[in-house]
Amino acid sequence: MTGVETQNRLAALAIWSAGLLILGAFTLIVGDIFWRGFSGFELGFLTEDPADAGRAGGIRSVLAATALILLVCLAVTLPIGLLTGIFLADYTAGGGRFAPLVRRSLDTLAGVPSIVFGLFGNAVFAHLLGLRISILTGGLTLAIMVLPFFIRSAEESLRSLPVSFSQAAEALGLSRLTFYGKIALPAALPGLMAGLVLGLGRALAETAALIFTSGYVTRLPESLLDSGRTLSIHILDLALNVPGGAENAYRTALVLIVLLFAINGALMALTRLSPSYREYR
Amino acid sequence: MTGVETQNRLAALAIWSAGLLILGAFTLIVGDIFWRGFSGFELGFLTEDPADAGRAGGIRSVLAATALILLVCLAVTLPIGLLTGIFLADYTAGGGRFAPLVRRSLDTLAGVPSIVFGLFGNAVFAHLLGLRISILTGGLTLAIMVLPFFIRSAEESLRSLPVSFSQAAEALGLSRLTFYGKIALPAALPGLMAGLVLGLGRALAETAALIFTSGYVTRLPESLLDSGRTLSIHILDLALNVPGGAENAYRTALVLIVLLFAINGALMALTRLSPSYREYR
Amino acid sequence: NSSSEDIEKARLSLTGSSTIAPLALEIAKRYEAQNEGLRIDVETGGSSRGMADARRGLADIGMVSRRLKAEESDLTAHLLARDGVGIIVHSSNPIEAITGAEVTSIYKRETRNWQALGGPDADIILVHKAEGRSTLEVFLDHFKLDNPSITPDVIVGDNEQGIKTVAANPAGIGYVSIGTAEVAIENGAAIKLIKLDGIEASTATVADGSFPMARELNLVTYGEIPENAASFIAFAQSADVNDLIKGQSFVPPRR
Amino acid sequence: MRHAPPAILTHNVSVAFDGKPAVSGISASFPDCAINAIVGPSGCGKSSFLSALNRLNESVPGCKVDGNIELFGAALGRFAPNREELRRTVAMIFQRPVPFPLSIRRNMEIPITEHYGRNRQETAGRCEAALKSVGLWGEVENRLDMPATQLSGGQQQRLCLARALALEPRILLLDEPTSALDPMAAGLIEELLRELKSQMSLVLVTHNLAQARRLADTVTFFWMKDGHGYVAESGPADTLFNTPREDVSRAYFAGHIG
Amino acid sequence: MRHAPPAILTHNVSVAFDGKPAVSGISASFPDCAINAIVGPSGCGKSSFLSALNRLNESVPGCKVDGNIELFGAALGRFAPNREELRRTVAMIFQRPVPFPLSIRRNMEIPITEHYGRNRQETAGRCEAALKSVGLWGEVENRLDMPATQLSGGQQQRLCLARALALEPRILLLDEPTSALDPMAAGLIEELLRELKSQMSLVLVTHNLAQARRLADTVTFFWMKDGHGYVAESGPADTLFNTPREDVSRAYFAGHIG
Ligand SMILES: Nc1ncnc2c1ncn2[C@@H]1O[C@H](COP(=O)(O)OP(=O)(O)OP(=O)(O)O)[C@@H](O)[C@H]1O
Ligand SMILES: Nc1ncnc2c1ncn2[C@@H]1O[C@H](COP(=O)(O)OP(=O)(O)OP(=O)(O)O)[C@@H](O)[C@H]1O
Ligand SMILES: [Mg+2]
Ligand SMILES: [Mg+2]
């Protein structure tokens, strides 16, 4: 059957085409942003606050608010996400019948429209808990949104570790805390980082959930209880509501993408520093 | 060191708390939607078209448009996603130096704000390719958005298969097409389905990318070139722009969540039918 | 082939302000029902997109939720309805009326406590609209305020958001679309509309022209108006749609 | 009058990973219709050498095979026109049974239709014949649609054998095929191999010297020097087990080393 | 005058998975300061039994251990107040070396600080002593911060031994500790085990009869009946290898079965 060789070649062709198509789409979308965003981009854009509804000035305060919101989001997502990831990956941690329930809940939450999270965050954090429309409220709401993604990817990366690690740790009489803290999480670092990058990406891209929670203010935030707008909301607002805002919208999108690259690169570099790295490409 | 036992107990406590917290948040958010959405819910809500800007009537046409957009999205995502997933998971398929580039691109795309996809889809599909604001344009735009997520999870589930499968297939002289089509993809089904559920969830929840691409029209779509609004846009519009639209917004959210559960359940049931299932919990 | 062209001809597209879109959608539905074979697609994306798409010919008609500015005179505005902007406070606030001078003084942070207006001893929480919102422009315009001089506690984007914020802050004050506020009050939101300079803030006073702070909801066209579009605009401006306008909590203009 | 050429003849074969040789200078000759055992300690390259015989390590990145391999007197390239044909003719069984996570039927059918085309009746016939030849037919006849992974380890290994035999190979490579099985299951497989040697040439890598003693017609003994494997001694089983020539073979077969 | 109690004494121990016994009725006695080999074919429950000795299979869901186990004359529960103490005292080495994917130093330090607290100097001392005792110190002294996974297989296994020895166990369980190593590396480990037996009791599961002959003081031979393992014969190594009593032992040690 020499048809097999032909088949192999066809398969390779299809697979490569798909890879190229994705790269093409990426180039088109990101290239477009770079192209338009770079024209007339000046460094002052990063150091000035927005003026004239965002048409003039820069995005300093928006960057600051974005960073703060991300930090709040991370501060909640990381511990809860890792613990829940362990919960799901490790049957002895208690998984049993309960884990599938949690897993199903997460999958459902992942599909809830973000506007619903926005309304929820507004009702619960902003009003019920009295945190107002603020960076704190926005970060907490984002955390709830990002958690389903982060948890699932934390679960996957923990699950992909060989069971022999856990067995060897038990044989050495190590506590579960030691095992997870010093062995499993460091070993799963590359996967965790990938999950974090995805989660942060989603957080950076979010708008609908933040409109009701972190708000629109373009003043430089002074505390976590101040309102502040993120890069994505700034882009949305410039694109939708501000006539003549398109140029700065693209510039902001450019900044956002460069930021994403930077976060991605930084986390990967961090990963490469860990001795666990070589084992798990 | 009996501290070890205490540590173990503390770790278990923390892990369980995290699991419970997630379940609590889920109950709160989804419970709220169910609670409010159920009050005054009638079956006619599913069989009538929206009236009075969505305050009255039902969501028949919105459901139809949503289904069509999802189908278009799936028709593009599934083949391209699977092929690209194979490309990334299988070094011999060509990965090499090229795969990390594709992987990085995908991670970046995953973090691009959806409004940018919306603008892109509007410019490229709607106007450049002349597909207008339509279900087709919306579905294609969604596909580009969902692909990064689906591809990464397809890659993960293929990668988690034992290499011995691929080795055994080679030893039997099977073509790569046969191996992937008849052995690897069926074996990776549970993971693929989970990825699909996540991707569909994201597609169902999307708004910003669709406002500019699939549109706002509430007429029952007659072709893929008609404009049509999805459940999420309907919810957003009712919540933001239609005074007194909150009730029907919650009812629509209820339908959306039940739909998600149904899709999730159906895909899992499908998975369970496959003989590969038992091997992989 | 010719039939598909016919379908092309019988298509009319509107895009723009998300505030107007629900109303335009209802009007379009009624008009379609009266004109067999015509299809009207209403899309949204904001006032600025409405104007941009009308100019580029991507839409037949744009929707703009404010009066056109002088530099936008290349477009033709067709008044569809009015929307009053009223001052709201928390329903537990005893204040029932306010003057223009008091509003100015509050928003300039000269008056900081409700006591100064005869209310409770509570620091006023200022709720303000985001830049680019037409309600904001109407508000600034009416009180001759300069936006950068205002330092609000909360900035919101939409009317619903403004209502939610004031409802949650007993010491809050804000301004929103009167029609939207009326519906919210009917649905039990903890806010109330207060008199401005002695004039009741209601859709009725907006309709009779006595309430001063209002915005226009316009359909806009660029250049020659095709026949299809012209007759739709005529319909949208006729008394036949008054019930729809009121249904969306807006106010029909005097015809 | 010339003898028939051996089933496998290798000359100076070496296998290297990333430039580092795992085995080198392997010259061996395995007759047809015989069980040819390869024995030797862990890591001396038995599996690497075995995979070279059906070019299975070609898809391992960084792996390079050098030297000459002849099958039934023809160079590897001339013997089988392409890789798939080669794999069909030179089958391979692994240490751990690898049933695909599909039904028993699908496990059998996929390779058969791949090589012989889609012919329902012929496929069913081949499938039944192969399962009978490994003694599995009676055990699974009525549950061909059950997942193959639910079979016991021994049954799984026999299924893998049947899957390969259905393609009518002329050479069967076995890499420690019983070392993960319990003694009864291993016994069944050993019996099977004895039956199969009337039809083909078998190359059996094993750690289990007792097994080699029981089964082998020829023995090739691998040992390690300078970090890579080489053939320390080879020949008829009797000679190696009873009168080995080399010191290292004598020590190994007497149980002093390895 | 009474003899010292054996290091390990089991009475009627059985291990079952999901209700299905893997081994049952194991009564055995392993003296201190000796290498006690467990031999037998695959699947007869050697690993399952070994794990029962330090309660390692307690965390395997569905696994149940029955019967009595005494260590140095004390019931398991009295011998070590809790599981962690037990694991420290009864160490276990696996077939494949399991270095954690961390530096060599971290691999050594984590268990030491877990059991003896954080004391920089004491930790370093224990670490060095343990690495010296397995002959690894000279090889890694200058690169303690390199990933342990970059060591060769033999070095990894010696690292695992050192990691366990640093905790000063009294019993060392070894589950085919050399079967994945090349003969030189295996030789080093064997030598090490011979040295260690002056300090503790070793239980060595091995497939390699030659290895058992070389090392064992006592031998316990597992065989299978009715789908589960049992002890067919046990006693001093000499007796078992030269004059086994049971038919099955005779056949197994002569290489006729298994
Ligand atoms: N894919 C690979 N990449 C790199 N090195 C490899 C690979 N496969 C095998 N090796 C190396 O080649 C050498 C021989 O390995 P091989 O598996 O052939 O030995 P073996 O005799 O079959 O051992 P065993 O009896 O343990 O199966 C080893 O040193 C091993 O590290
Ligand atoms: N985690 C487990 N779950 C279910 N069954 C198990 C598990 N571990 C072992 N078994 C079963 O217990 C029996 C004995 O297995 P065990 O690994 O103890 O044998 P062994 O003598 O060590 O074999 P080998 O020499 O192959 O290592 C086998 O039938 C196996 O299927
Ligand atoms: Mg091997
Ligand atoms: Mg074992």
Tab-separated table of C-alpha atoms in Angstrom, chain B residues 27-227:
chain	number	residue	atom	x	y	z
B	27	THR	CA	-23.856	28.566	43.818
B	28	LEU	CA	-24.156	32.258	44.535
B	29	ILE	CA	-23.742	33.377	40.939
B	30	VAL	CA	-25.700	30.662	39.221
B	31	GLY	CA	-28.241	30.496	42.050
B	32	ASP	CA	-28.888	34.220	41.649
B	33	ILE	CA	-29.542	33.762	37.952
B	34	PHE	CA	-31.836	30.805	38.550
B	35	TRP	CA	-33.701	32.573	41.315
B	36	ARG	CA	-34.387	35.703	39.352
B	37	GLY	CA	-34.709	34.025	35.981
B	38	PHE	CA	-37.298	31.506	37.107
B	39	SER	CA	-39.756	34.022	38.520
B	40	GLY	CA	-42.412	34.392	35.879
B	41	PHE	CA	-40.647	32.150	33.386
B	42	GLU	CA	-43.016	30.665	30.828
B	43	LEU	CA	-42.381	28.222	28.039
B	44	GLY	CA	-43.546	30.820	25.542
B	45	PHE	CA	-40.293	32.613	26.261
B	46	LEU	CA	-38.575	30.044	24.098
B	47	THR	CA	-41.043	30.022	21.231
B	48	GLU	CA	-41.814	33.689	20.718
B	49	ASP	CA	-39.692	36.372	19.138
B	50	PRO	CA	-38.672	39.381	21.238
B	51	ALA	CA	-41.143	42.273	21.331
B	52	ASP	CA	-41.011	45.732	22.848
B	53	ALA	CA	-37.205	45.873	22.582
B	54	GLY	CA	-36.917	42.562	24.394
B	55	ARG	CA	-39.023	43.461	27.420
B	56	ALA	CA	-41.894	41.412	26.108
B	57	GLY	CA	-42.071	38.277	23.998
B	58	GLY	CA	-39.409	35.643	24.072
B	59	ILE	CA	-36.086	34.790	22.532
B	60	ARG	CA	-36.848	32.344	19.723
B	61	SER	CA	-34.990	34.271	17.038
B	62	VAL	CA	-32.126	34.977	19.404
B	63	LEU	CA	-31.798	31.269	20.158
B	64	ALA	CA	-31.827	30.483	16.463
B	65	ALA	CA	-29.157	33.058	15.673
B	66	THR	CA	-27.042	31.841	18.577
B	67	ALA	CA	-27.257	28.249	17.382
B	68	LEU	CA	-26.293	29.196	13.836
B	69	ILE	CA	-23.365	31.311	14.949
B	70	LEU	CA	-22.125	28.488	17.156
B	71	LEU	CA	-22.420	26.049	14.269
B	72	VAL	CA	-20.381	28.287	11.982
B	73	CYS	CA	-17.848	28.726	14.747
B	74	LEU	CA	-17.653	24.962	15.327
B	75	ALA	CA	-17.378	24.169	11.636
B	76	VAL	CA	-14.236	26.286	11.497
B	77	THR	CA	-12.829	25.604	14.956
B	78	LEU	CA	-13.022	21.825	14.951
B	79	PRO	CA	-10.975	20.972	11.847
B	80	ILE	CA	-8.474	23.791	12.153
B	81	GLY	CA	-8.211	23.344	15.894
B	82	LEU	CA	-7.624	19.608	15.726
B	83	LEU	CA	-5.061	19.909	12.955
B	84	THR	CA	-3.192	22.663	14.736
B	85	GLY	CA	-3.411	20.731	18.005
B	86	ILE	CA	-1.786	17.760	16.254
B	87	PHE	CA	0.796	20.081	14.774
B	88	LEU	CA	1.763	21.316	18.210
B	89	ALA	CA	1.569	18.008	20.049
B	90	ASP	CA	3.488	15.946	17.523
B	91	TYR	CA	7.075	16.959	17.023
B	92	THR	CA	7.464	14.786	13.961
B	93	ALA	CA	4.573	16.609	12.303
B	94	GLY	CA	6.965	19.477	11.895
B	95	GLY	CA	6.787	21.244	15.213
B	96	GLY	CA	10.494	21.857	15.666
B	97	ARG	CA	11.339	25.492	15.826
B	98	PHE	CA	8.049	26.530	14.316
B	99	ALA	CA	5.735	25.136	16.997
B	100	PRO	CA	6.880	27.421	19.842
B	101	LEU	CA	6.206	30.373	17.544
B	102	VAL	CA	2.661	29.185	16.899
B	103	ARG	CA	2.189	28.469	20.598
B	104	ARG	CA	3.366	31.955	21.583
B	105	SER	CA	1.115	33.507	18.960
B	106	LEU	CA	-1.850	31.642	20.347
B	107	ASP	CA	-1.136	32.783	23.890
B	108	THR	CA	-0.944	36.357	22.677
B	109	LEU	CA	-4.132	36.067	20.643
B	110	ALA	CA	-5.865	34.689	23.729
B	111	GLY	CA	-5.160	37.985	25.461
B	112	VAL	CA	-6.240	40.352	22.718
B	113	PRO	CA	-9.356	42.218	23.862
B	114	SER	CA	-12.393	40.874	22.100
B	115	ILE	CA	-13.349	44.337	20.895
B	116	VAL	CA	-10.232	44.171	18.706
B	117	PHE	CA	-11.449	40.908	17.218
B	118	GLY	CA	-14.769	42.614	16.659
B	119	LEU	CA	-13.179	45.487	14.791
B	120	PHE	CA	-11.017	43.045	12.842
B	121	GLY	CA	-13.939	40.809	11.917
B	122	ASN	CA	-15.938	43.845	10.911
B	123	ALA	CA	-13.171	45.178	8.685
B	124	VAL	CA	-12.058	41.888	7.153
B	125	PHE	CA	-15.045	39.562	7.002
B	126	ALA	CA	-17.923	42.047	6.905
B	127	HIS	CA	-16.465	44.616	4.560
B	128	LEU	CA	-13.311	43.370	2.842
B	129	LEU	CA	-14.772	39.946	2.070
B	130	GLY	CA	-18.268	41.380	1.695
B	131	LEU	CA	-19.951	39.012	4.135
B	132	ARG	CA	-21.741	41.975	5.759
B	133	ILE	CA	-22.768	42.041	9.388
B	134	SER	CA	-24.032	38.513	9.484
B	135	ILE	CA	-24.142	35.214	11.259
B	136	LEU	CA	-21.291	34.044	9.028
B	137	THR	CA	-19.117	37.016	9.936
B	138	GLY	CA	-19.930	36.558	13.623
B	139	GLY	CA	-19.210	32.847	13.542
B	140	LEU	CA	-15.885	33.325	11.781
B	141	THR	CA	-14.838	36.049	14.194
B	142	LEU	CA	-15.792	33.861	17.147
B	143	ALA	CA	-13.810	31.011	15.637
B	144	ILE	CA	-10.647	33.117	15.593
B	145	MET	CA	-11.284	34.024	19.214
B	146	VAL	CA	-12.031	30.512	20.405
B	147	LEU	CA	-9.273	28.778	18.439
B	148	PRO	CA	-6.424	29.696	20.801
B	149	PHE	CA	-8.243	28.054	23.685
B	150	PHE	CA	-9.387	25.022	21.798
B	151	ILE	CA	-6.001	24.411	20.187
B	152	ARG	CA	-4.138	24.556	23.469
B	153	SER	CA	-6.500	22.127	25.099
B	154	ALA	CA	-6.440	19.828	22.068
B	155	GLU	CA	-2.653	19.903	22.236
B	156	GLU	CA	-2.717	19.060	25.928
B	157	SER	CA	-5.077	16.141	25.554
B	158	LEU	CA	-3.115	14.685	22.639
B	159	ARG	CA	0.117	15.157	24.504
B	160	SER	CA	-1.241	13.320	27.523
B	161	LEU	CA	-1.701	10.128	25.497
B	162	PRO	CA	1.030	7.548	26.158
B	163	VAL	CA	3.700	7.585	23.437
B	164	SER	CA	3.366	3.833	23.275
B	165	PHE	CA	0.183	4.289	21.199
B	166	SER	CA	2.006	6.155	18.511
B	167	GLN	CA	4.876	3.670	18.651
B	168	ALA	CA	2.554	0.690	18.361
B	169	ALA	CA	0.747	2.312	15.432
B	170	GLU	CA	4.036	2.870	13.668
B	171	ALA	CA	5.107	-0.702	14.328
B	172	LEU	CA	1.883	-1.837	12.643
B	173	GLY	CA	2.655	0.322	9.609
B	174	LEU	CA	-0.366	2.573	10.098
B	175	SER	CA	-0.385	5.959	8.365
B	176	ARG	CA	-0.437	9.093	10.475
B	177	LEU	CA	-3.905	9.812	9.147
B	178	THR	CA	-5.142	6.457	10.420
B	179	PHE	CA	-3.347	6.891	13.704
B	180	TYR	CA	-4.816	10.286	14.428
B	181	GLY	CA	-8.218	9.651	12.885
B	182	LYS	CA	-8.908	6.229	14.316
B	183	ILE	CA	-6.782	5.974	17.438
B	184	ALA	CA	-5.405	9.192	18.914
B	185	LEU	CA	-8.403	11.481	18.517
B	186	PRO	CA	-10.905	8.892	19.808
B	187	ALA	CA	-8.564	8.204	22.724
B	188	ALA	CA	-8.181	11.897	23.470
B	189	LEU	CA	-11.926	12.427	23.234
B	190	PRO	CA	-12.586	13.306	26.891
B	191	GLY	CA	-9.926	16.002	26.845
B	192	LEU	CA	-11.051	17.287	23.473
B	193	MET	CA	-14.624	17.476	24.677
B	194	ALA	CA	-13.587	19.388	27.771
B	195	GLY	CA	-11.742	21.834	25.535
B	196	LEU	CA	-14.754	22.112	23.304
B	197	VAL	CA	-17.025	22.816	26.240
B	198	LEU	CA	-14.682	25.566	27.423
B	199	GLY	CA	-14.443	27.010	23.926
B	200	LEU	CA	-18.194	26.906	23.393
B	201	GLY	CA	-18.682	28.490	26.787
B	202	ARG	CA	-16.434	31.330	25.798
B	203	ALA	CA	-18.210	31.701	22.474
B	204	LEU	CA	-21.597	31.765	24.170
B	205	ALA	CA	-20.418	34.387	26.631
B	206	GLU	CA	-18.876	36.700	24.083
B	207	THR	CA	-20.382	40.110	23.373
B	208	ALA	CA	-17.846	42.749	22.364
B	209	ALA	CA	-16.611	40.783	19.367
B	210	LEU	CA	-20.127	40.136	18.127
B	211	ILE	CA	-21.680	43.590	18.302
B	212	PHE	CA	-19.694	44.560	15.224
B	213	THR	CA	-19.899	41.266	13.420
B	214	SER	CA	-23.077	39.278	13.949
B	215	GLY	CA	-25.080	42.285	14.927
B	216	TYR	CA	-28.148	43.256	16.785
B	217	VAL	CA	-31.088	42.199	14.640
B	218	THR	CA	-33.810	40.204	16.401
B	219	ARG	CA	-35.551	38.936	13.292
B	220	LEU	CA	-35.490	35.176	12.784
B	221	PRO	CA	-32.451	34.613	10.525
B	222	GLU	CA	-33.215	33.156	7.101
B	223	SER	CA	-29.688	32.657	5.880
B	224	LEU	CA	-26.141	32.781	7.144
B	225	LEU	CA	-25.815	36.208	5.578
B	226	ASP	CA	-28.530	37.656	7.801
B	227	SER	CA	-27.615	39.540	10.884
